[in-house]
Every structure is written in C-alpha cells, then in structure tokens.
Amino acid sequence: AIPGLYDKDSHKQLKSWDELIALGLDVQKDYTYSQAKNSKGGGYYLFNTNNLQGELILPSNITKIGNNVFADSWQIYNTLKIPEGVKSIGEDAFACCTHIYELSIPSTLETLKTDSSGIQPFFGIARCKKITVDSGNKIFDSRNNCNVIVRKSTNGIVVGCPGTNFVSSITSIEKGAFVFMTWWNEITIPGTIKTIGEEAFFGCRDIKKVTIQEGVQKIDADAFSGNDNAIIYAPKSLTTVASYAFYDNAQIYYSGSLDTTYWGAKKIN
C-alpha cells in the first residue's frame, strides 16, 4: 500500500500507484505531468481536486518530479521527504501545499525549476516549520539549522518558510523565496542579508510587522507587495529600492535619504 495516502471518500488506503492512474491521473515513474492523460482536476493539476488525502511518501525509484504534479494539494500533509535519486523538481511542483510541516531534500537534488514568473516550486508551503537538506548535497544546503534551502554558490535563500532562521552566513534572499508564506505575522531581516530579491515576500498577507535591520542594501521590485496589513521599518543603509518594492503595504517608517516616491506603500513616514 502507499503509506499514509488514501481516498477521502471511501477512506480506503491506496494499494499501489496504479490506483492513481485508475483515478484518471498520469503518475509515471518520474512523475512527469501529462495533460492528455489527466482526466480530472480541470486538466492542469494532478491532485488538487481529487480525493487524495494523507501523508505523501514518494517511492524510491524516481529521478525527477515534473511540473505542477502536486500543486495545490492542500490535503496532503505532514512531512514531505524527497527521496534520494531525485535530481530535478519541476515548476510549481509543490506550490501551495499548505499542510506540509517539514520538508526534506536529498543529496542528489541539482535543480529547482522556476515557473514563468521565476518562482521556485515550493512557494506557499505556508505552515512549514522545518527544512533540511542532506549534508552530501553539492548545490544546496540548510546550514546551521536555518530551515531554508540555501544555494551554496550565492549564499542565497532559494526556498524559505515561516520557520526560517536567518543565520549570518546567508547574504541574500532570492526571487520568490517566501511567496505566499502566510502563516507568520512578524519578520526581522538581519543586516547580514544584503539583497532582498523580487517578490521575495510577495503575498504574505498575515504579516503585520517587518523590521529590516541596518546593513541591508538593496530591495528589488515587489519584494513585499501584496502585504496590505504590513508595517515596514526600513533602514538608512539602503542604497537601492526598486519601484513598488512595498506596493500596497500599510505603512513604512524610513528616515534615510532615498526618494520614496515610487515605493508603493499607502503611507510613508
């Protein structure tokens, strides 16, 4: 049987991955998405409107996970362990899987594909508190219990979560790293972070307060957009802030010398 995964209507545990195909899903050895074979879920996602529920434990013989395969699977919950052997995870593969509480990445993973907007495949895992990367991985790490996926070559956060610890060796937040991470209300970004990328915290709508400490230098477009309740404390150390970096934020407190005309917040003090 597939451990932990069952049909929520019949409450019967699925016996094999072939049963998923019987539900109208295209679950191949490598989980490559195929719209032609997907007769349910509106012809786009494999699981979001189907009856699958429980803990998803992937088989050990896969080498890649395709685009969109588990996107919006909010009924799949608990720990998600990507098995050893997986080298690539496709666009939006686990997007908005809001009940994943822990994420484990193997030593073999080489590629996290971004979607057409440049966003990583785990965006919106809003209840996740723990992320670990196998110490043997050559591309990514989760140094010092930081609970993020860090790209070693840039020391930048690729995938974050509400359980993130901003350890001092991390120097940037990449585009979309925290998109739709809704289950937190206060963030402090330390000065050891020098750059905050585009849409880094886009749509984190529960955020009420963001403190960006002295030392942060650059904030890219839409980095905090879509957080209409957020009050932002911005440092004097900023040298570059892109237009609409704070679009629709409730208020910004800033006493530096940069022109704030196009920052996009409702109110700037």
Coordinates of N, CA and C in Angstrom, one line a residue, residues 6-249:
Y6 N -4.7 8.0 1.1 CA -5.9 7.3 1.0 C -7.0 8.2 0.3
D7 N -8.1 7.5 -0.2 CA -9.2 8.2 -0.8 C -10.1 8.7 0.3
K8 N -10.3 10.0 0.3 CA -11.0 10.6 1.5 C -12.5 10.3 1.5
D9 N -13.1 9.9 0.3 CA -14.5 9.5 0.3 C -14.7 8.1 0.8
S10 N -13.9 7.1 0.3 CA -14.1 5.7 0.7 C -13.3 5.4 2.0
H11 N -12.3 6.3 2.3 CA -11.4 6.0 3.5 C -10.5 4.8 3.3
K12 N -10.4 4.3 2.0 CA -9.6 3.2 1.8 C -8.1 3.6 1.4
Q13 N -7.2 3.0 2.0 CA -5.8 3.3 1.6 C -5.5 2.8 0.2
L14 N -4.8 3.6 -0.6 CA -4.4 3.2 -1.9 C -3.4 2.1 -1.9
K15 N -3.6 1.1 -2.7 CA -2.7 -0.1 -2.6 C -1.5 0.0 -3.5
S16 N -1.6 0.8 -4.6 CA -0.5 1.0 -5.5 C -0.6 2.3 -6.2
W17 N 0.5 2.7 -6.9 CA 0.5 3.9 -7.7 C -0.4 3.7 -8.9
D18 N -0.7 2.4 -9.3 CA -1.6 2.1 -10.4 C -3.0 2.6 -10.1
E19 N -3.3 2.6 -8.8 CA -4.7 3.1 -8.5 C -4.8 4.6 -8.7
L20 N -3.7 5.3 -8.7 CA -3.8 6.7 -9.0 C -4.2 6.9 -10.5
I21 N -3.6 6.0 -11.3 CA -3.9 6.1 -12.8 C -5.3 5.7 -13.0
A22 N -5.9 4.8 -12.2 CA -7.3 4.4 -12.3 C -8.2 5.6 -11.9
L23 N -7.7 6.5 -11.1 CA -8.5 7.7 -10.8 C -8.4 8.8 -11.9
G24 N -7.7 8.5 -13.0 CA -7.6 9.4 -14.1 C -6.3 10.2 -14.0
L25 N -5.3 9.8 -13.2 CA -4.1 10.6 -13.1 C -2.9 9.9 -13.8
D26 N -2.1 10.8 -14.3 CA -0.9 10.3 -15.0 C 0.2 10.3 -14.0
V27 N 0.5 9.2 -13.4 CA 1.6 9.1 -12.4 C 2.6 8.1 -13.0
Q28 N 3.6 8.6 -13.7 CA 4.5 7.7 -14.3 C 5.7 7.6 -13.4
K29 N 6.7 6.8 -13.8 CA 7.8 6.5 -13.0 C 8.5 7.8 -12.5
D30 N 8.6 8.8 -13.4 CA 9.3 10.0 -13.0 C 8.3 11.1 -12.6
Y31 N 7.0 10.8 -12.6 CA 6.0 11.8 -12.2 C 6.0 13.0 -13.2
T32 N 6.2 12.8 -14.4 CA 6.2 13.8 -15.4 C 4.7 14.1 -15.7
Y33 N 4.3 15.4 -15.6 CA 3.0 15.8 -15.9 C 2.6 15.6 -17.3
S34 N 1.4 15.1 -17.6 CA 0.9 15.0 -18.9 C -0.6 15.3 -18.9
Q35 N -0.9 16.5 -19.5 CA -2.3 16.9 -19.5 C -3.2 16.0 -20.3
A36 N -2.7 15.3 -21.3 CA -3.6 14.5 -22.1 C -4.2 13.3 -21.3
K37 N -3.4 12.8 -20.3 CA -3.9 11.7 -19.6 C -4.5 12.0 -18.3
N38 N -4.6 13.3 -17.9 CA -5.2 13.8 -16.7 C -6.6 14.1 -16.9
S39 N -7.5 13.2 -16.6 CA -8.9 13.4 -16.9 C -9.7 14.2 -15.8
K40 N -9.0 14.4 -14.6 CA -9.6 15.1 -13.5 C -8.8 16.3 -13.2
G41 N -9.3 17.1 -12.3 CA -8.6 18.3 -11.8 C -8.5 19.4 -12.8
G42 N -9.5 19.5 -13.7 CA -9.5 20.6 -14.7 C -8.4 20.6 -15.7
G43 N -7.8 19.4 -15.9 CA -6.7 19.3 -16.9 C -5.5 20.1 -16.6
Y44 N -5.2 20.4 -15.3 CA -4.0 21.1 -15.0 C -3.2 20.5 -13.9
Y45 N -3.7 20.4 -12.7 CA -3.0 19.8 -11.6 C -3.5 18.4 -11.4
L46 N -2.6 17.6 -10.9 CA -3.0 16.1 -10.7 C -3.8 15.9 -9.5
F47 N -3.6 16.5 -8.4 CA -4.2 16.1 -7.2 C -5.1 17.1 -6.6
N48 N -5.2 18.4 -7.0 CA -5.8 19.4 -6.2 C -7.3 19.2 -6.1
T49 N -8.0 18.7 -7.0 CA -9.4 18.5 -6.9 C -9.8 17.0 -6.8
N50 N -8.9 16.2 -6.6 CA -9.1 14.7 -6.5 C -9.3 14.4 -5.0
N51 N -9.5 13.2 -4.7 CA -9.8 12.7 -3.3 C -8.6 12.2 -2.5
L52 N -7.4 12.6 -2.9 CA -6.3 12.1 -2.2 C -6.0 12.9 -0.9
Q53 N -5.8 12.2 0.1 CA -5.5 12.8 1.4 C -4.6 12.0 2.2
G54 N -3.8 12.6 3.1 CA -2.9 11.9 3.9 C -1.4 12.3 3.7
E55 N -0.5 11.5 4.3 CA 0.9 11.8 4.1 C 1.4 11.2 2.8
L56 N 2.1 12.0 2.0 CA 2.6 11.6 0.8 C 4.1 11.1 0.9
I57 N 4.3 9.8 0.7 CA 5.6 9.2 0.8 C 5.9 8.7 -0.6
L58 N 6.9 9.3 -1.2 CA 7.2 9.0 -2.6 C 8.0 7.8 -2.7
P59 N 7.8 7.0 -3.8 CA 8.7 5.8 -4.0 C 10.1 6.2 -4.2
S60 N 11.0 5.2 -4.0 CA 12.4 5.4 -4.1 C 13.0 5.3 -5.4
N61 N 12.2 5.0 -6.5 CA 12.9 4.8 -7.8 C 12.7 5.9 -8.8
I62 N 12.3 7.1 -8.3 CA 12.1 8.2 -9.2 C 13.4 9.1 -9.3
T63 N 13.5 9.8 -10.4 CA 14.7 10.6 -10.6 C 14.3 12.1 -10.8
K64 N 13.0 12.4 -11.1 CA 12.6 13.7 -11.2 C 11.1 13.8 -10.9
I65 N 10.7 15.0 -10.5 CA 9.3 15.3 -10.3 C 8.9 16.5 -11.2
G66 N 7.9 16.2 -12.0 CA 7.5 17.1 -13.1 C 6.8 18.4 -12.7
N67 N 6.5 19.2 -13.7 CA 5.8 20.5 -13.4 C 4.4 20.3 -12.9
N68 N 4.0 21.0 -11.9 CA 2.6 21.1 -11.4 C 2.1 19.9 -10.7
V69 N 2.9 18.8 -10.6 CA 2.3 17.5 -10.3 C 1.5 17.5 -9.0
F70 N 2.0 18.1 -7.9 CA 1.4 18.1 -6.7 C 0.9 19.5 -6.2
A71 N 0.8 20.4 -7.2 CA 0.4 21.8 -6.8 C -1.0 21.8 -6.2
D72 N -1.1 22.7 -5.2 CA -2.4 22.9 -4.6 C -3.0 21.7 -3.9
S73 N -2.1 20.7 -3.5 CA -2.6 19.5 -2.8 C -2.6 19.8 -1.3
W74 N -3.6 20.6 -1.0 CA -3.7 21.1 0.4 C -4.1 20.0 1.4
Q75 N -4.6 18.8 0.9 CA -5.0 17.7 1.7 C -3.9 16.7 2.0
I76 N -2.7 16.9 1.3 CA -1.6 16.1 1.6 C -0.8 16.8 2.6
Y77 N -0.5 16.1 3.7 CA 0.0 16.8 4.9 C 1.2 16.1 5.6
N78 N 1.7 16.7 6.6 CA 2.8 16.2 7.4 C 4.1 16.4 6.8
T79 N 5.0 15.4 6.9 CA 6.4 15.5 6.4 C 6.5 15.1 4.9
L80 N 7.2 15.9 4.1 CA 7.4 15.6 2.7 C 8.9 15.3 2.6
K81 N 9.3 14.1 2.3 CA 10.7 13.7 2.1 C 10.9 13.4 0.6
I82 N 11.7 14.2 0.0 CA 12.0 13.9 -1.4 C 13.1 12.8 -1.4
P83 N 12.8 11.7 -2.1 CA 13.8 10.5 -2.0 C 15.1 10.7 -2.6
E84 N 16.1 10.1 -2.1 CA 17.4 10.0 -2.8 C 17.3 9.5 -4.2
G85 N 18.0 10.1 -5.1 CA 17.9 9.8 -6.5 C 17.2 10.9 -7.3
V86 N 16.3 11.7 -6.7 CA 15.7 12.8 -7.4 C 16.7 13.9 -7.7
K87 N 16.8 14.2 -9.0 CA 17.8 15.2 -9.4 C 17.1 16.6 -9.7
S88 N 15.8 16.5 -10.1 CA 15.2 17.7 -10.5 C 13.7 17.8 -10.0
I89 N 13.3 19.0 -9.6 CA 11.9 19.2 -9.2 C 11.4 20.3 -10.1
G90 N 10.2 20.0 -10.8 CA 9.7 20.9 -11.8 C 9.0 22.1 -11.3
E91 N 8.5 22.9 -12.3 CA 7.8 24.2 -12.0 C 6.6 24.0 -11.1
D92 N 6.5 24.7 -10.0 CA 5.3 24.7 -9.2 C 4.9 23.3 -8.7
A93 N 5.9 22.4 -8.6 CA 5.6 21.0 -8.3 C 4.8 20.8 -7.0
F94 N 5.2 21.6 -6.0 CA 4.5 21.5 -4.7 C 4.0 22.9 -4.3
A95 N 3.6 23.7 -5.2 CA 3.1 25.0 -4.9 C 1.9 25.0 -4.1
C96 N 1.8 25.8 -3.0 CA 0.6 25.9 -2.2 C 0.2 24.6 -1.5
C97 N 1.1 23.7 -1.3 CA 0.8 22.6 -0.4 C 0.9 23.0 1.0
T98 N -0.2 23.6 1.5 CA -0.1 24.4 2.7 C -0.1 23.6 4.0
H99 N -0.2 22.3 3.9 CA -0.1 21.4 5.1 C 1.1 20.6 5.2
I100 N 2.1 20.9 4.4 CA 3.4 20.3 4.6 C 4.1 21.0 5.8
Y101 N 4.4 20.3 6.8 CA 5.0 20.9 8.0 C 6.5 20.7 8.0
E102 N 7.1 19.7 7.4 CA 8.5 19.5 7.3 C 8.9 19.1 5.8
L103 N 10.0 19.6 5.4 CA 10.5 19.3 4.0 C 11.9 18.8 4.1
S104 N 12.2 17.7 3.5 CA 13.5 17.1 3.5 C 14.0 16.9 2.0
I105 N 15.2 17.4 1.8 CA 15.8 17.5 0.4 C 17.0 16.5 0.4
P106 N 17.1 15.7 -0.7 CA 18.2 14.7 -0.7 C 19.5 15.2 -1.2
S107 N 20.5 14.4 -1.1 CA 21.8 14.8 -1.6 C 21.9 14.9 -3.1
T108 N 21.0 14.2 -3.8 CA 21.1 14.1 -5.2 C 20.4 15.3 -6.0
L109 N 19.6 16.1 -5.3 CA 18.9 17.2 -5.9 C 19.9 18.3 -6.5
E110 N 19.7 18.6 -7.8 CA 20.5 19.5 -8.5 C 19.8 20.7 -9.0
T111 N 18.5 20.6 -9.3 CA 17.7 21.6 -10.0 C 16.4 21.8 -9.3
L112 N 16.1 23.1 -9.0 CA 14.7 23.5 -8.6 C 14.2 24.4 -9.7
K113 N 13.4 24.0 -10.6 CA 13.0 24.7 -11.7 C 12.0 25.8 -11.3
T114 N 12.2 27.0 -11.9 CA 11.3 28.1 -11.7 C 10.2 28.2 -12.7
D115 N 9.1 28.8 -12.4 CA 8.0 28.9 -13.3 C 8.2 30.1 -14.2
S116 N 7.2 30.5 -15.0 CA 7.3 31.6 -15.9 C 7.5 32.9 -15.3
S117 N 7.1 33.0 -14.0 CA 7.3 34.2 -13.2 C 8.6 34.2 -12.4
G118 N 9.4 33.1 -12.6 CA 10.7 33.0 -11.9 C 10.6 32.5 -10.5
I119 N 9.5 31.9 -10.1 CA 9.2 31.5 -8.7 C 9.5 30.0 -8.5
Q120 N 10.1 29.7 -7.3 CA 10.5 28.3 -7.0 C 9.3 27.4 -6.8
P121 N 9.6 26.0 -6.9 CA 8.5 25.1 -6.9 C 7.8 24.8 -5.6
F122 N 8.3 25.4 -4.5 CA 7.7 25.1 -3.2 C 7.0 26.4 -2.6
F123 N 6.7 27.3 -3.5 CA 6.1 28.5 -2.9 C 4.7 28.2 -2.3
G124 N 4.4 28.9 -1.2 CA 3.2 28.8 -0.5 C 3.1 27.6 0.5
I125 N 4.2 27.0 0.9 CA 4.1 25.9 1.9 C 4.1 26.6 3.2
A126 N 2.9 27.2 3.5 CA 2.8 28.2 4.5 C 2.8 27.8 5.9
R127 N 2.7 26.5 6.2 CA 2.7 26.0 7.6 C 4.1 25.3 7.9
C128 N 5.0 25.3 6.9 CA 6.2 24.6 7.1 C 7.1 25.3 8.1
K129 N 7.6 24.5 9.1 CA 8.5 25.0 10.1 C 9.9 24.5 10.1
K130 N 10.1 23.4 9.3 CA 11.4 22.8 9.2 C 11.8 22.4 7.8
I131 N 13.0 22.8 7.4 CA 13.5 22.4 6.1 C 14.9 21.9 6.3
T132 N 15.2 20.7 5.8 CA 16.6 20.1 5.9 C 17.0 19.7 4.5
V133 N 18.3 19.9 4.3 CA 19.0 19.4 3.1 C 20.1 18.5 3.5
D134 N 20.1 17.3 2.8 CA 21.2 16.3 3.1 C 22.6 17.0 3.0
S135 N 23.4 16.7 4.0 CA 24.7 17.3 4.0 C 25.6 16.9 2.8
G136 N 25.2 15.9 2.1 CA 26.0 15.5 0.9 C 25.7 16.2 -0.4
N137 N 24.6 17.1 -0.3 CA 24.2 17.8 -1.5 C 25.3 18.9 -1.9
K138 N 25.6 18.9 -3.2 CA 26.7 19.8 -3.7 C 26.2 21.2 -4.1
I139 N 24.9 21.3 -4.3 CA 24.3 22.5 -4.8 C 23.6 23.4 -3.7
F140 N 22.9 22.7 -2.8 CA 22.1 23.3 -1.8 C 22.6 22.9 -0.4
D141 N 22.2 23.7 0.6 CA 22.4 23.3 2.0 C 21.3 23.9 2.9
S142 N 21.3 23.5 4.1 CA 20.4 24.1 5.1 C 21.2 24.3 6.4
R143 N 22.3 25.0 6.2 CA 23.3 25.3 7.2 C 22.8 25.7 8.6
N144 N 23.4 25.2 9.6 CA 23.1 25.7 11.0 C 21.7 25.8 11.4
N145 N 20.9 24.7 10.9 CA 19.5 24.6 11.3 C 18.7 25.9 10.9
C146 N 19.0 26.4 9.7 CA 18.4 27.6 9.2 C 17.0 27.4 8.7
N147 N 16.6 26.2 8.4 CA 15.3 25.9 7.9 C 14.9 26.6 6.6
V148 N 15.9 26.6 5.7 CA 15.7 27.1 4.4 C 16.6 26.3 3.4
I149 N 16.3 26.4 2.1 CA 17.2 25.8 1.2 C 18.1 27.0 0.7
V150 N 19.4 26.8 0.9 CA 20.4 27.8 0.5 C 21.1 27.4 -0.7
R151 N 21.3 28.3 -1.7 CA 22.2 28.0 -2.8 C 23.6 28.2 -2.4
K152 N 24.4 27.2 -2.4 CA 25.8 27.3 -2.0 C 26.6 28.4 -2.7
S153 N 26.4 28.5 -4.0 CA 27.2 29.3 -4.9 C 27.0 30.8 -4.6
T154 N 25.8 31.1 -4.0 CA 25.5 32.6 -3.8 C 25.2 32.9 -2.3
N155 N 25.1 31.8 -1.5 CA 24.7 32.0 -0.1 C 23.4 32.7 0.0
G156 N 22.5 32.4 -1.0 CA 21.2 33.0 -1.0 C 20.1 32.0 -0.7
I157 N 19.0 32.5 -0.1 CA 17.9 31.6 0.2 C 17.1 31.4 -1.1
V158 N 16.9 30.1 -1.4 CA 16.1 29.8 -2.6 C 14.7 29.5 -2.2
V159 N 14.5 28.7 -1.1 CA 13.2 28.3 -0.6 C 13.2 28.6 0.9
G160 N 12.3 29.4 1.4 CA 12.2 29.7 2.8 C 10.8 29.2 3.4
C161 N 10.6 29.4 4.6 CA 9.3 29.0 5.3 C 9.2 29.9 6.6
P162 N 8.0 29.8 7.2 CA 7.8 30.6 8.4 C 8.7 30.2 9.6
G163 N 9.4 29.0 9.5 CA 10.3 28.6 10.5 C 11.8 29.0 10.3
T164 N 12.0 29.9 9.3 CA 13.3 30.3 8.9 C 14.1 31.0 10.0
N165 N 15.4 30.6 10.1 CA 16.4 31.3 10.9 C 17.4 31.9 10.0
F166 N 17.5 33.3 10.0 CA 18.4 34.0 9.1 C 19.8 33.9 9.7
V167 N 20.5 32.9 9.5 CA 21.9 32.7 10.0 C 22.8 33.7 9.3
S168 N 23.9 34.0 9.9 CA 24.8 35.1 9.5 C 25.5 34.9 8.2
S169 N 25.7 33.6 7.8 CA 26.4 33.3 6.5 C 25.5 33.4 5.3
I170 N 24.2 33.7 5.5 CA 23.3 33.9 4.4 C 23.3 35.3 4.0
T171 N 23.5 35.7 2.8 CA 23.7 37.1 2.4 C 22.6 37.6 1.5
S172 N 21.7 36.8 1.0 CA 20.7 37.3 0.1 C 19.5 36.4 0.1
I173 N 18.4 37.0 -0.3 CA 17.1 36.2 -0.4 C 16.7 36.3 -1.9
E174 N 16.6 35.2 -2.5 CA 16.4 35.1 -4.0 C 15.0 35.4 -4.3
K175 N 14.7 35.6 -5.6 CA 13.4 35.9 -6.1 C 12.4 34.8 -5.6
G176 N 11.3 35.3 -5.0 CA 10.2 34.4 -4.7 C 10.4 33.4 -3.6
A177 N 11.4 33.6 -2.8 CA 11.8 32.6 -1.8 C 10.7 32.4 -0.7
F178 N 9.9 33.4 -0.5 CA 8.9 33.3 0.6 C 7.5 33.6 0.1
V179 N 7.3 33.5 -1.2 CA 6.0 33.8 -1.8 C 4.8 33.1 -1.1
F180 N 3.8 33.8 -0.7 CA 2.6 33.2 -0.1 C 2.9 32.4 1.2
M181 N 3.9 32.8 1.9 CA 4.1 32.2 3.2 C 3.3 32.9 4.2
T182 N 2.0 32.5 4.4 CA 1.0 33.3 5.1 C 1.0 33.1 6.6
W183 N 1.6 32.0 7.1 CA 1.4 31.7 8.5 C 2.5 32.3 9.4
W184 N 2.7 33.6 9.3 CA 3.5 34.3 10.3 C 3.1 35.7 10.2
N185 N 3.4 36.5 11.3 CA 2.9 37.8 11.4 C 4.0 38.9 11.7
E186 N 5.2 38.4 11.9 CA 6.3 39.3 12.2 C 7.6 38.8 11.8
I187 N 8.4 39.6 11.0 CA 9.7 39.2 10.5 C 10.7 40.2 10.8
T188 N 11.9 39.7 11.2 CA 13.1 40.6 11.4 C 14.1 40.1 10.4
I189 N 14.5 40.9 9.5 CA 15.6 40.6 8.5 C 16.9 41.2 8.9
P190 N 17.9 40.4 9.2 CA 19.1 41.0 9.8 C 19.9 41.7 8.7
G191 N 20.9 42.5 9.2 CA 21.7 43.3 8.3 C 22.7 42.4 7.6
T192 N 22.9 41.2 7.9 CA 23.8 40.3 7.2 C 23.2 39.9 5.8
I193 N 21.9 40.1 5.7 CA 21.2 40.0 4.4 C 21.5 41.3 3.6
K194 N 22.1 41.2 2.5 CA 22.4 42.5 1.7 C 21.4 42.8 0.6
T195 N 20.8 41.7 0.1 CA 19.9 41.9 -1.1 C 18.6 41.1 -0.8
I196 N 17.5 41.7 -1.0 CA 16.2 41.0 -1.0 C 15.6 41.1 -2.4
G197 N 15.4 39.9 -3.0 CA 15.1 39.8 -4.4 C 13.6 40.1 -4.7
E198 N 13.3 40.1 -6.0 CA 12.0 40.4 -6.5 C 11.0 39.4 -5.9
E199 N 9.8 40.0 -5.4 CA 8.7 39.2 -4.9 C 9.1 38.2 -3.8
A200 N 10.2 38.6 -3.1 CA 10.7 37.6 -2.1 C 9.7 37.3 -1.0
F201 N 8.9 38.3 -0.6 CA 7.9 38.1 0.4 C 6.5 38.5 -0.2
F202 N 6.3 38.3 -1.4 CA 5.0 38.6 -2.1 C 3.9 37.8 -1.5
G203 N 2.8 38.5 -1.2 CA 1.5 37.8 -0.8 C 1.6 37.1 0.6
C204 N 2.5 37.5 1.4 CA 2.5 37.0 2.8 C 1.5 37.8 3.6
R205 N 0.2 37.6 3.4 CA -0.8 38.6 3.8 C -1.1 38.7 5.3
D206 N -0.6 37.7 6.1 CA -0.8 37.8 7.5 C 0.3 38.6 8.2
I207 N 1.3 39.0 7.5 CA 2.4 39.8 8.1 C 1.9 41.1 8.6
K208 N 2.2 41.4 9.8 CA 1.8 42.7 10.4 C 3.0 43.7 10.6
K209 N 4.2 43.1 10.8 CA 5.4 43.9 11.1 C 6.6 43.3 10.4
V210 N 7.4 44.1 9.7 CA 8.6 43.7 9.1 C 9.7 44.7 9.6
T211 N 10.7 44.2 10.2 CA 11.9 45.0 10.6 C 13.1 44.6 9.8
I212 N 13.5 45.6 8.9 CA 14.7 45.3 8.1 C 15.8 46.1 8.8
Q213 N 16.8 45.3 9.3 CA 17.8 45.9 10.1 C 18.9 46.6 9.3
E214 N 19.6 47.5 9.9 CA 20.8 48.2 9.3 C 21.8 47.2 8.7
G215 N 22.2 47.5 7.5 CA 23.1 46.6 6.8 C 22.5 46.1 5.5
V216 N 21.2 46.0 5.4 CA 20.5 45.6 4.2 C 20.7 46.8 3.2
Q217 N 21.1 46.4 1.9 CA 21.4 47.5 1.0 C 20.5 47.6 -0.2
K218 N 19.9 46.5 -0.6 CA 19.1 46.5 -1.9 C 17.8 45.7 -1.7
I219 N 16.7 46.3 -2.2 CA 15.4 45.6 -2.2 C 14.8 45.7 -3.6
D220 N 14.5 44.6 -4.2 CA 14.1 44.6 -5.6 C 12.6 44.7 -5.7
A221 N 12.1 44.8 -7.0 CA 10.7 45.1 -7.2 C 9.7 44.1 -6.6
D222 N 8.7 44.6 -6.0 CA 7.6 43.8 -5.5 C 8.0 42.9 -4.3
A223 N 9.2 43.2 -3.7 CA 9.7 42.3 -2.7 C 8.7 42.1 -1.6
F224 N 8.0 43.1 -1.2 CA 7.0 43.0 -0.1 C 5.6 43.3 -0.6
S225 N 5.3 43.2 -1.9 CA 4.0 43.6 -2.4 C 2.9 42.6 -1.9
G226 N 1.7 43.1 -1.9 CA 0.6 42.2 -1.5 C 0.4 41.9 -0.1
N227 N 1.1 42.7 0.8 CA 1.0 42.5 2.2 C 0.4 43.8 2.8
D228 N -1.0 43.9 2.6 CA -1.6 45.2 2.8 C -1.8 45.6 4.3
N229 N -1.5 44.6 5.2 CA -1.5 45.0 6.6 C -0.2 45.3 7.2
A230 N 0.9 45.2 6.4 CA 2.2 45.2 6.9 C 2.7 46.6 7.2
I231 N 3.3 46.8 8.4 CA 4.1 48.0 8.7 C 5.6 47.6 8.6
I232 N 6.3 48.4 7.8 CA 7.7 48.1 7.5 C 8.6 49.1 8.1
Y233 N 9.7 48.7 8.8 CA 10.7 49.5 9.3 C 11.9 49.3 8.4
A234 N 12.2 50.4 7.6 CA 13.3 50.3 6.6 C 14.6 51.0 7.1
P235 N 15.7 50.4 6.9 CA 17.0 51.0 7.4 C 17.6 52.1 6.6
K236 N 18.4 53.0 7.2 CA 19.1 54.0 6.4 C 20.2 53.5 5.5
S237 N 20.6 52.2 5.7 CA 21.7 51.6 5.0 C 21.3 51.3 3.5
L238 N 20.0 51.4 3.2 CA 19.5 51.0 1.9 C 20.1 52.0 0.8
T239 N 20.6 51.4 -0.2 CA 21.2 52.2 -1.3 C 20.4 52.1 -2.6
T240 N 19.6 51.0 -2.7 CA 18.7 50.8 -3.9 C 17.4 50.2 -3.5
V241 N 16.3 50.8 -3.8 CA 15.0 50.3 -3.6 C 14.2 50.4 -4.9
A242 N 13.8 49.3 -5.5 CA 13.1 49.3 -6.8 C 11.7 49.9 -6.7
S243 N 11.2 50.3 -7.8 CA 9.8 50.8 -7.8 C 8.8 49.8 -7.3
Y244 N 7.9 50.2 -6.5 CA 6.8 49.3 -6.0 C 7.3 48.1 -5.2
A245 N 8.5 48.3 -4.6 CA 9.0 47.2 -3.7 C 8.1 46.9 -2.5
F246 N 7.4 48.0 -2.1 CA 6.5 47.9 -1.0 C 5.0 48.1 -1.4
Y247 N 4.7 47.7 -2.6 CA 3.3 48.1 -3.1 C 2.2 47.6 -2.2
D248 N 1.4 48.5 -1.8 CA 0.1 48.3 -1.0 C 0.4 47.9 0.4
N249 N 1.7 48.1 0.9 CA 1.9 47.9 2.3 C 1.2 49.1 3.1

